[in-house]
Short mmCIF file of C-alpha atoms and ligand atoms in Angstrom, two decimals:
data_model
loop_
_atom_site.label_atom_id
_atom_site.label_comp_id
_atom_site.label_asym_id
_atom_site.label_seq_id
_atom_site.Cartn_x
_atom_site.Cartn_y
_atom_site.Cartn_z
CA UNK A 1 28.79 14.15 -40.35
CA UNK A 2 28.66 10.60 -40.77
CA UNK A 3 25.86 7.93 -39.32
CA UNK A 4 27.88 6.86 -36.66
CA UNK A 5 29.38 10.49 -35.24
CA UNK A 6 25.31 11.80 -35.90
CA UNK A 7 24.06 9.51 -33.80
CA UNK A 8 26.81 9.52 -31.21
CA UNK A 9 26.41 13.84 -31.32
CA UNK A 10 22.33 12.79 -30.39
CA UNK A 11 23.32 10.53 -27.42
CA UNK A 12 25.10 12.80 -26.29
CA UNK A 13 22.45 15.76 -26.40
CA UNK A 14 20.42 13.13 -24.69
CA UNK A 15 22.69 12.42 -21.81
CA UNK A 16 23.05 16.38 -21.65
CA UNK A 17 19.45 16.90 -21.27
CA UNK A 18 18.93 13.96 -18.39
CA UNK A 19 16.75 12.08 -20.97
CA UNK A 20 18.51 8.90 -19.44
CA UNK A 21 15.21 7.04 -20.75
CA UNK A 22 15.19 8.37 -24.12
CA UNK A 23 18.83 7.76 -24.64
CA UNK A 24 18.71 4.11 -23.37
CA UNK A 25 15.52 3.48 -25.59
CA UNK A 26 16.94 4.94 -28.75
CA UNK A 27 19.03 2.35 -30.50
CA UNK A 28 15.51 0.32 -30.33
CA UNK A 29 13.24 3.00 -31.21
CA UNK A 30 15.63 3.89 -34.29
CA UNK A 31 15.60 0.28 -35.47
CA UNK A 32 11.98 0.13 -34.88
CA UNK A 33 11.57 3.71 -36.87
CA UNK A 34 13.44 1.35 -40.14
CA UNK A 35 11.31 -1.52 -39.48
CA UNK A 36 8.30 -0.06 -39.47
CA UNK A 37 8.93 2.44 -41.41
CA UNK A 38 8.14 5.42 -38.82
CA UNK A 39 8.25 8.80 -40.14
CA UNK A 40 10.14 11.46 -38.00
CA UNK A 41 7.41 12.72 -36.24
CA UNK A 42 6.36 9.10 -35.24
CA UNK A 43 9.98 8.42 -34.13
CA UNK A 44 10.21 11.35 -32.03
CA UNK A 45 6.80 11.03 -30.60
CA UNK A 46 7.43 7.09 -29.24
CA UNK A 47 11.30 8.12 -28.06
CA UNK A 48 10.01 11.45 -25.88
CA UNK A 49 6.71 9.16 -25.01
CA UNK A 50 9.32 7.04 -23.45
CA UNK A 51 10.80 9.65 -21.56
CA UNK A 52 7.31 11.02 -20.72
CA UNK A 53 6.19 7.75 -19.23
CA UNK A 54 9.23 7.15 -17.34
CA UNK A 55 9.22 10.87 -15.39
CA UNK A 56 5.82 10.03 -14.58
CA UNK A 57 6.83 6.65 -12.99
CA UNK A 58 9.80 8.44 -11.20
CA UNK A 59 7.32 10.89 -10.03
CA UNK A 60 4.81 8.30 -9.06
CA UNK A 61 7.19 6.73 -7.47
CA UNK A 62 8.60 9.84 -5.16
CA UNK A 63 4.77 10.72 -4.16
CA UNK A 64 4.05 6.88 -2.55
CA UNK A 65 7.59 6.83 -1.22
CA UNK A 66 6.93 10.92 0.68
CA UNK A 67 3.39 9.56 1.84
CA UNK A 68 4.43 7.08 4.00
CA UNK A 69 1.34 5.06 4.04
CA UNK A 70 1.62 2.52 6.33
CA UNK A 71 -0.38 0.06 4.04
CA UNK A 72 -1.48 -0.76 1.08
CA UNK A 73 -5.24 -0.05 1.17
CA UNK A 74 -7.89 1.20 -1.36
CA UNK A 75 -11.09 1.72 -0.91
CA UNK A 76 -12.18 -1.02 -2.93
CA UNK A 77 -11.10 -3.05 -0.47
CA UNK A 78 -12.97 -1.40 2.24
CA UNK A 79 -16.17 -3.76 2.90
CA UNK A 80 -19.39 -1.31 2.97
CA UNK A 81 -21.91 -3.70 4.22
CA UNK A 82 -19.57 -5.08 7.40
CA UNK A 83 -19.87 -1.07 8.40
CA UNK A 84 -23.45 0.25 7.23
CA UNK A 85 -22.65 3.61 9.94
CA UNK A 86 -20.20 4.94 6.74
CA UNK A 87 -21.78 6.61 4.18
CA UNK A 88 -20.70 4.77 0.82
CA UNK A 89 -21.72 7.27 -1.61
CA UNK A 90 -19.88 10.41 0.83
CA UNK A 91 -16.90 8.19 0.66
CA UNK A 92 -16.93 7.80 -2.84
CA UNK A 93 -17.56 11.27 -3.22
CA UNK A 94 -14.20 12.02 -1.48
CA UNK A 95 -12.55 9.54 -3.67
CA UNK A 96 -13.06 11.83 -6.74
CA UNK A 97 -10.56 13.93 -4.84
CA UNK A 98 -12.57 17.21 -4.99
CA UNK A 99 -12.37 17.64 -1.42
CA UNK A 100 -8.48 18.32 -1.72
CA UNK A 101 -9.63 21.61 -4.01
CA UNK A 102 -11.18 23.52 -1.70
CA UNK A 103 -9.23 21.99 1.58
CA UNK A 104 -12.44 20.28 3.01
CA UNK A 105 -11.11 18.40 6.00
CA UNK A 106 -12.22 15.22 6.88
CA UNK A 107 -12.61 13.24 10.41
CA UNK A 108 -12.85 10.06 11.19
CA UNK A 109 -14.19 9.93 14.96
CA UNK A 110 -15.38 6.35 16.50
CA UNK A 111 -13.69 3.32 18.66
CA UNK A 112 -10.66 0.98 17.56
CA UNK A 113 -11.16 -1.68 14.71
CA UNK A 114 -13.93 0.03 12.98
CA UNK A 115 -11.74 1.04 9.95
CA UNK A 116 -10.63 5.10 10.33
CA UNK A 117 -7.02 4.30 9.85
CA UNK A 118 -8.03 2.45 6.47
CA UNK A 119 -10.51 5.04 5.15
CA UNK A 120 -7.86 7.54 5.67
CA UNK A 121 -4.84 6.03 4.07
CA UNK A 122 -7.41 4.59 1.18
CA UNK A 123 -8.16 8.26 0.90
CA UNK A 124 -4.65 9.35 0.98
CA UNK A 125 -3.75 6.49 -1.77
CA UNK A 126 -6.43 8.18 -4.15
CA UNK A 127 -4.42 11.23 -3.45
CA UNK A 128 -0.83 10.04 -4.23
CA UNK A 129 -2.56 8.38 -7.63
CA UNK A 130 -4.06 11.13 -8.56
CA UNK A 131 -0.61 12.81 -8.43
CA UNK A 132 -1.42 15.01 -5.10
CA UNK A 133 1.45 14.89 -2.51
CA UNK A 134 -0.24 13.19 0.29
CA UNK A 135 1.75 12.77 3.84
CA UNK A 136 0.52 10.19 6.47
CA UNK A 137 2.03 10.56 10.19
CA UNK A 138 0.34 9.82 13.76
CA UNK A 139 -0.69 12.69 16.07
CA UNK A 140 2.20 10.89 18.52
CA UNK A 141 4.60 10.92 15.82
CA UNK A 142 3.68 14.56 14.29
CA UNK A 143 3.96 16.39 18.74
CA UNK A 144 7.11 13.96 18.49
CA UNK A 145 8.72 15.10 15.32
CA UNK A 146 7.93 18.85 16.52
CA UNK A 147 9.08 18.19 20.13
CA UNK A 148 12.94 17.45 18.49
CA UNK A 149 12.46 20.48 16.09
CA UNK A 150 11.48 22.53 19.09
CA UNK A 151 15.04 21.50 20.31
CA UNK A 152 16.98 21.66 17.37
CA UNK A 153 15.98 25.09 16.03
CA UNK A 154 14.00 23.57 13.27
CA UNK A 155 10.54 24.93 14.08
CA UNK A 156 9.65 26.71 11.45
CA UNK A 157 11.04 24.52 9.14
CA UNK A 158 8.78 21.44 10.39
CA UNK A 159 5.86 23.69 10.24
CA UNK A 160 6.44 24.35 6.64
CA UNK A 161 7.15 20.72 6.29
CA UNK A 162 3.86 20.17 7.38
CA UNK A 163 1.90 22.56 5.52
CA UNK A 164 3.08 21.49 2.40
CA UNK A 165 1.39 18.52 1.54
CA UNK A 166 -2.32 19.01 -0.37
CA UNK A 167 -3.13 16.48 1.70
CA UNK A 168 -2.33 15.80 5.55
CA UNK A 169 -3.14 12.77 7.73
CA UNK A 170 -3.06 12.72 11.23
CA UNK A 171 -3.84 9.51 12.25
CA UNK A 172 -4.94 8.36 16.30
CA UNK A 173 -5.80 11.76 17.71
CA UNK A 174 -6.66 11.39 21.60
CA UNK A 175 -5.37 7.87 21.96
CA UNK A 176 -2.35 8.95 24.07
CA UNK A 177 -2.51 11.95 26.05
CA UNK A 178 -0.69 14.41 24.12
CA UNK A 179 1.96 17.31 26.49
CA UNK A 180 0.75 20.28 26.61
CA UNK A 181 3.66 21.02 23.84
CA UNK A 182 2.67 18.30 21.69
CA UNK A 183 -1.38 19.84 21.77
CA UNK A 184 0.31 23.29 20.83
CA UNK A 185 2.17 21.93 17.67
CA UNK A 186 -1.10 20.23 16.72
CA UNK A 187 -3.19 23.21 17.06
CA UNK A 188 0.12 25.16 14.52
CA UNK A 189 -0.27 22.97 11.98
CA UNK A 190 -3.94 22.66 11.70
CA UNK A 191 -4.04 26.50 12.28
CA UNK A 192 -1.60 27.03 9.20
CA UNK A 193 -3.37 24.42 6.71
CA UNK A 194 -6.78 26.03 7.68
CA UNK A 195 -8.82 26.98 4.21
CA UNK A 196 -5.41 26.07 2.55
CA UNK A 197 -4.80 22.14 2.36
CA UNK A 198 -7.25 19.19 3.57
CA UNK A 199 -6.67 17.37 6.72
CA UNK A 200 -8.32 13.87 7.11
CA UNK A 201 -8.60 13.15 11.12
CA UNK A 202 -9.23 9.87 12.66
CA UNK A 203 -9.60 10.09 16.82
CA UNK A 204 -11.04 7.65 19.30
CA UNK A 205 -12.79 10.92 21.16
CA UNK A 206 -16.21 12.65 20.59
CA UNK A 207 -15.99 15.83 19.68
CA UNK A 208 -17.29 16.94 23.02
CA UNK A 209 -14.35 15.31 24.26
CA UNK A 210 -11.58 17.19 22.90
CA UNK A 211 -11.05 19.31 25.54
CA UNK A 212 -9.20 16.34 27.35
CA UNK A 213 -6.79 16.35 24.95
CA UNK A 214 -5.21 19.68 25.81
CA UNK A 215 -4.92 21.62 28.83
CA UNK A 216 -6.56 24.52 27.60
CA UNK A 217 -10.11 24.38 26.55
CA UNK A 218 -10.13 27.41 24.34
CA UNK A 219 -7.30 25.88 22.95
CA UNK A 220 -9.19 22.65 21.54
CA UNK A 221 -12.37 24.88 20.72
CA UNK A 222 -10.09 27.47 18.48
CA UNK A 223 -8.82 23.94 16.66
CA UNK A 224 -12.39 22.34 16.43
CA UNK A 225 -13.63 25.68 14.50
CA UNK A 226 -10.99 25.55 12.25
CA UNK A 227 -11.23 21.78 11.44
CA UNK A 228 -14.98 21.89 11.27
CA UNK A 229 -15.59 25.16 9.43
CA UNK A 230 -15.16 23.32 6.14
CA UNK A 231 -15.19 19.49 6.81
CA UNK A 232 -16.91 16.23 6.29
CA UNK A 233 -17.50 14.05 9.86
CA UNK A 234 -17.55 10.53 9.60
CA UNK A 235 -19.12 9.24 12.88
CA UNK A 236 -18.48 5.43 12.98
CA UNK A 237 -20.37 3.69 15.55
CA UNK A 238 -20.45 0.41 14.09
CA UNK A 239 -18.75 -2.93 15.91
CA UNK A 240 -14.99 -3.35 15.12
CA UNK A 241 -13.96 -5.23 11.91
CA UNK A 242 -11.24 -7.11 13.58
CA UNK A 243 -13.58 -8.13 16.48
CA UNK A 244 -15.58 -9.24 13.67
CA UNK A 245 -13.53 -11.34 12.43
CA UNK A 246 -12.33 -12.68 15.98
CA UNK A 247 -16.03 -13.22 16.45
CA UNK A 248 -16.44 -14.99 13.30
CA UNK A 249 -13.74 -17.09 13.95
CA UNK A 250 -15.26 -18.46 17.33
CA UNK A 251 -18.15 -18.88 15.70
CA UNK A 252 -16.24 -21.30 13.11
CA UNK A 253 -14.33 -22.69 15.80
CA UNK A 254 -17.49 -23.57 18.34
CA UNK A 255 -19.29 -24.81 15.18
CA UNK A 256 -16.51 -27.52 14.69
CA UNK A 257 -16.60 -28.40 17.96
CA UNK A 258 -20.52 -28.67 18.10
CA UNK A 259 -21.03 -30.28 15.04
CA UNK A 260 -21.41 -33.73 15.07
CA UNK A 261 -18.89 -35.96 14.34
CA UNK A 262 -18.75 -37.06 10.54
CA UNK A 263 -16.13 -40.03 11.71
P1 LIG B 1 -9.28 1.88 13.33
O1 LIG B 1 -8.29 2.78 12.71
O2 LIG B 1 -10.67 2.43 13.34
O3 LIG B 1 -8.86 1.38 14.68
P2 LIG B 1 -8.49 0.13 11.21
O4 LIG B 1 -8.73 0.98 10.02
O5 LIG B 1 -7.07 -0.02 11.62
O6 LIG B 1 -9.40 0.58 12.44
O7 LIG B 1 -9.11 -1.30 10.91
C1 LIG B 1 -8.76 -2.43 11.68
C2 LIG B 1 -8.57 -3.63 10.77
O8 LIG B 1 -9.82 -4.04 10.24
C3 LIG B 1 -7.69 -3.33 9.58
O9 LIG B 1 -6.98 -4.48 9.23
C4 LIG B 1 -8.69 -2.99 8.48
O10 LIG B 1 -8.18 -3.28 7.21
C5 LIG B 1 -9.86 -3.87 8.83
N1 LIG B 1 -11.15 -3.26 8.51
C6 LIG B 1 -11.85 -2.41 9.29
N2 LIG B 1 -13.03 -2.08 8.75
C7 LIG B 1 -13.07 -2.72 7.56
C8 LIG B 1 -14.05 -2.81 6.51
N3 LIG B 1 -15.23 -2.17 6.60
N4 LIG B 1 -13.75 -3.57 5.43
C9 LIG B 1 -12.58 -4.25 5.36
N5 LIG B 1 -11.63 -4.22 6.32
C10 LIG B 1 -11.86 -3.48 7.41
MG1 LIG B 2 -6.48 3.38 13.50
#
């Protein structure tokens, strides 16, 4: 074979195999491979490392678009000191992701503004980093989404939906009264992932509470076992963040106001 039907018969092997990368990268790695004079096992190593790196960006890429985050948080961004009632060292604890091995759930109880939705997705970024398939939905969304399975004969296949994720989020437990329906679906999935794949909870209501958010009070104490057999409880008491910063922002605005006038 000559040169040009060689190289032509390797494209092609290329294309066969999906190694869309490698193919597109190979006139350059082959003149590269002359340049620098690469042996053969340093030519094939940087074409497949190209191919390598760009299935792990695909993959990367299909984890953050599956969780659904609804930001962009990281825990470095969360600010320790404006919350001292969250345990930094706990929390960076769970950021080494060893939680997610042994399905420790996590919850996230306290008032709005006092950062449970942003601990929990900066947790579930960590996740989808660390190559875990991480899923992010609201307790509304998650009775809603089962509600329309319910009627569409797609039960079982939302419950597997849900219990396939290493990581699940359900996000605003207890802030709107959940049907009776909605409760039951709730209590399914957390019954399935039990011992099997991490949950990380945020709710507005004390555990002693949770018996308002379902009918049945056995109900919420069979769930409550199961989430807190093998979990981590944040309790954040603190004063909201965004308050905070509404607060600080009077404070600003009074100060210009009181301060003397430099004109
Ligand atoms: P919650 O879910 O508890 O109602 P959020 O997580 O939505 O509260 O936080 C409310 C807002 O305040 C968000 O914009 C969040 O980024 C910010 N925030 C809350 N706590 C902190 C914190 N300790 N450091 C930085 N930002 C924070
Ligand atoms: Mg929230």
């Amino acid at each position: 074979m000559t040169d040009a039907s060689l190289y032509q018969s390797l494209r092609g092997h290329l294309a066969t195999l999906r190694l869309a990368a490698a193919a597109e990268a190979l006139p350059g790695v082959l003149e590269a491979a002359t340049a620098e004079g690469l042996g053969h096992t340093a030519m094939l190593e940087r074409l497949l490392g190209i191919e390598v790196a760009a299935t792990e960006a695909r993959r990367h890429a299909s984890l953050e678009r599956f969780a659904s985050l609804p930001a962009s948080w990281r825990l470095s961004d969360f600010d320790f000191d404006a919350q001292p009632a969250v345990d930094r060292s706990l929390i960076n604890e769970l950021g080494t992701l060893r939680f997610l091995e042994d399905a420790t759930n996590v919850l996230f109880i306290g008032p709005p503004g006092v950062g449970k939705t942003m601990l929990a997705v900066s947790l579930a970024r960590a996740a989808v980093e660390g190559g875990y398939r991480a899923y992010y939905t609201t307790a509304a969304d998650l009775a809603a989404r089962c509600h329309r399975a319910a009627i569409e004969g797609r039960w079982a296949a939302t419950m597997r939906f849900f219990a396939g994720p290493k990581l699940l989020v359900i996000d605003e437990v207890g802030y709107l009264p959940m049907p009776a329906e909605g409760a039951a679906a709730l209590f399914q999935v957390i019954s399935q992932r039990y011992l099997r794949g991490s949950v990380i909870l945020t709710t507005n209501l004390g555990i002693a509470s949770w018996g308002r958010i379902f009918d049945d009070p056995t109900v919420a104490a069979a769930m409550l076992d199961r989430l807190l057999h093998r979990s981590v409880v944040f309790n954040i008491d603190g004063d909201s963040y965004r308050m905070r910063a509404h607060q600080a922002r009077a404070t600003q605005l009074r100060k210009g106001v009181m301060a003397p006038s430099s004109r």
